[in-house]
Amino acid sequence: MIEPSTISINYIKKEPITGSFQGMRYRMVKTGDEMEVTIWPEPYNYVKTPEERKQRKKFSLTQEGKEEAVAWMNEQYEVQRELWESAFHAPL
């Protein structure tokens, strides 16, 4: 699971954060007064992944919004576990 304590809201206010968890990649970026979170399956980075493979959701750019965003990512990992696991174990 992705831990909220490993993500800094102050960093997101300045630069996008990217990471991954067992086949699910993610990106958190400031968009105006909000934070946009994008998730997609491995193996490619954000730029190289086709748009139709990405899922997005917006949250408030606050500590509470960060907690909600991490909870959403963890929920999506569980709901779509088969997608992430197949990406995680796929040969390159």
PDB file of C-alpha atoms in Angstrom:
ATOM      1  CA  MET A   1       0.000   0.000   0.000  1.00  0.00           C
ATOM      2  CA  ILE A   2       1.036   3.569  -0.624  1.00  0.00           C
ATOM      3  CA  GLU A   3       1.655   5.387   2.657  1.00  0.00           C
ATOM      4  CA  PRO A   4       0.533   9.041   2.950  1.00  0.00           C
ATOM      5  CA  SER A   5       3.575   9.807   5.114  1.00  0.00           C
ATOM      6  CA  THR A   6       5.879   9.177   2.114  1.00  0.00           C
ATOM      7  CA  ILE A   7       4.273  11.976   0.075  1.00  0.00           C
ATOM      8  CA  SER A   8       4.832  15.687   0.747  1.00  0.00           C
ATOM      9  CA  ILE A   9       2.001  18.076  -0.142  1.00  0.00           C
ATOM     10  CA  ASN A  10       4.527  20.944  -0.077  1.00  0.00           C
ATOM     11  CA  TYR A  11       6.586  19.180  -2.745  1.00  0.00           C
ATOM     12  CA  ILE A  12       3.485  18.659  -4.928  1.00  0.00           C
ATOM     13  CA  LYS A  13       2.857  22.408  -4.734  1.00  0.00           C
ATOM     14  CA  LYS A  14       6.217  22.920  -6.500  1.00  0.00           C
ATOM     15  CA  GLU A  15       6.839  19.803  -8.616  1.00  0.00           C
ATOM     16  CA  PRO A  16       4.936  16.699  -9.760  1.00  0.00           C
ATOM     17  CA  ILE A  17       5.532  13.535  -7.744  1.00  0.00           C
ATOM     18  CA  THR A  18       5.674  10.161  -9.449  1.00  0.00           C
ATOM     19  CA  GLY A  19       5.925   6.689  -7.998  1.00  0.00           C
ATOM     20  CA  SER A  20       4.749   3.127  -8.326  1.00  0.00           C
ATOM     21  CA  PHE A  21       3.331   0.274  -6.315  1.00  0.00           C
ATOM     22  CA  GLN A  22       3.392  -3.302  -7.598  1.00  0.00           C
ATOM     23  CA  GLY A  23       2.458  -2.561 -11.210  1.00  0.00           C
ATOM     24  CA  MET A  24       0.486   0.660 -10.647  1.00  0.00           C
ATOM     25  CA  ARG A  25       2.273   3.883 -11.457  1.00  0.00           C
ATOM     26  CA  TYR A  26       1.045   7.238 -10.238  1.00  0.00           C
ATOM     27  CA  ARG A  27       1.618  10.950 -10.691  1.00  0.00           C
ATOM     28  CA  MET A  28       0.438  13.760  -8.400  1.00  0.00           C
ATOM     29  CA  VAL A  29       0.601  17.301  -9.767  1.00  0.00           C
ATOM     30  CA  LYS A  30      -0.707  20.745  -8.844  1.00  0.00           C
ATOM     31  CA  THR A  31      -3.330  21.997 -11.308  1.00  0.00           C
ATOM     32  CA  GLY A  32      -4.454  25.476 -10.306  1.00  0.00           C
ATOM     33  CA  ASP A  33      -5.847  25.221  -6.774  1.00  0.00           C
ATOM     34  CA  GLU A  34      -6.215  21.442  -6.966  1.00  0.00           C
ATOM     35  CA  MET A  35      -4.109  18.316  -7.160  1.00  0.00           C
ATOM     36  CA  GLU A  36      -4.599  15.933 -10.060  1.00  0.00           C
ATOM     37  CA  VAL A  37      -3.744  12.283  -9.477  1.00  0.00           C
ATOM     38  CA  THR A  38      -3.171   9.975 -12.418  1.00  0.00           C
ATOM     39  CA  ILE A  39      -2.700   6.215 -12.238  1.00  0.00           C
ATOM     40  CA  TRP A  40      -1.720   3.809 -15.020  1.00  0.00           C
ATOM     41  CA  PRO A  41      -0.233   0.320 -15.434  1.00  0.00           C
ATOM     42  CA  GLU A  42       3.486  -0.318 -15.814  1.00  0.00           C
ATOM     43  CA  PRO A  43       5.861  -0.557 -17.629  1.00  0.00           C
ATOM     44  CA  TYR A  44       5.876   2.878 -19.287  1.00  0.00           C
ATOM     45  CA  ASN A  45       6.301   6.324 -17.780  1.00  0.00           C
ATOM     46  CA  TYR A  46       3.614   9.030 -17.814  1.00  0.00           C
ATOM     47  CA  VAL A  47       4.640  10.504 -21.160  1.00  0.00           C
ATOM     48  CA  LYS A  48       4.955   7.179 -23.007  1.00  0.00           C
ATOM     49  CA  THR A  49       1.686   5.689 -21.724  1.00  0.00           C
ATOM     50  CA  PRO A  50      -1.323   6.171 -24.038  1.00  0.00           C
ATOM     51  CA  GLU A  51      -4.017   8.459 -22.599  1.00  0.00           C
ATOM     52  CA  GLU A  52      -6.649   5.724 -22.747  1.00  0.00           C
ATOM     53  CA  ARG A  53      -4.624   3.691 -20.216  1.00  0.00           C
ATOM     54  CA  LYS A  54      -4.584   6.545 -17.646  1.00  0.00           C
ATOM     55  CA  GLN A  55      -7.165   7.193 -14.917  1.00  0.00           C
ATOM     56  CA  ARG A  56      -7.438  10.615 -13.281  1.00  0.00           C
ATOM     57  CA  LYS A  57      -9.102  12.210 -10.308  1.00  0.00           C
ATOM     58  CA  LYS A  58      -8.794  15.655  -8.686  1.00  0.00           C
ATOM     59  CA  PHE A  59      -8.451  16.440  -4.992  1.00  0.00           C
ATOM     60  CA  SER A  60      -7.979  19.559  -2.905  1.00  0.00           C
ATOM     61  CA  LEU A  61      -4.370  20.686  -2.584  1.00  0.00           C
ATOM     62  CA  THR A  62      -4.332  20.185   1.198  1.00  0.00           C
ATOM     63  CA  GLN A  63      -3.168  17.576   3.691  1.00  0.00           C
ATOM     64  CA  GLU A  64      -6.714  16.227   3.768  1.00  0.00           C
ATOM     65  CA  GLY A  65      -6.788  16.119  -0.038  1.00  0.00           C
ATOM     66  CA  LYS A  66      -3.492  14.218  -0.041  1.00  0.00           C
ATOM     67  CA  GLU A  67      -4.918  11.677   2.404  1.00  0.00           C
ATOM     68  CA  GLU A  68      -8.003  11.265   0.184  1.00  0.00           C
ATOM     69  CA  ALA A  69      -5.816  10.905  -2.926  1.00  0.00           C
ATOM     70  CA  VAL A  70      -3.699   8.179  -1.337  1.00  0.00           C
ATOM     71  CA  ALA A  71      -6.832   6.383  -0.126  1.00  0.00           C
ATOM     72  CA  TRP A  72      -8.229   6.557  -3.696  1.00  0.00           C
ATOM     73  CA  MET A  73      -5.003   5.155  -5.179  1.00  0.00           C
ATOM     74  CA  ASN A  74      -4.957   2.311  -2.653  1.00  0.00           C
ATOM     75  CA  GLU A  75      -8.631   1.601  -3.335  1.00  0.00           C
ATOM     76  CA  GLN A  76      -8.001   1.532  -7.086  1.00  0.00           C
ATOM     77  CA  TYR A  77      -5.104  -0.829  -6.533  1.00  0.00           C
ATOM     78  CA  GLU A  78      -7.415  -3.263  -4.722  1.00  0.00           C
ATOM     79  CA  VAL A  79     -10.333  -2.889  -7.153  1.00  0.00           C
ATOM     80  CA  GLN A  80      -8.115  -3.357 -10.217  1.00  0.00           C
ATOM     81  CA  ARG A  81      -5.535  -5.682  -8.682  1.00  0.00           C
ATOM     82  CA  GLU A  82      -5.543  -8.017 -11.695  1.00  0.00           C
ATOM     83  CA  LEU A  83      -4.561  -5.159 -14.041  1.00  0.00           C
ATOM     84  CA  TRP A  84      -1.675  -4.029 -11.836  1.00  0.00           C
ATOM     85  CA  GLU A  85      -0.405  -7.542 -11.138  1.00  0.00           C
ATOM     86  CA  SER A  86      -0.414  -8.464 -14.830  1.00  0.00           C
ATOM     87  CA  ALA A  87       1.551  -5.290 -15.589  1.00  0.00           C
ATOM     88  CA  PHE A  88       3.962  -5.957 -12.703  1.00  0.00           C
ATOM     89  CA  HIS A  89       4.747  -9.483 -13.906  1.00  0.00           C
ATOM     90  CA  ALA A  90       4.706  -8.813 -17.656  1.00  0.00           C
ATOM     91  CA  PRO A  91       8.016  -9.273 -19.502  1.00  0.00           C
ATOM     92  CA  LEU A  92       9.487  -6.129 -21.025  1.00  0.00           C
TER      93      LEU A  92
END
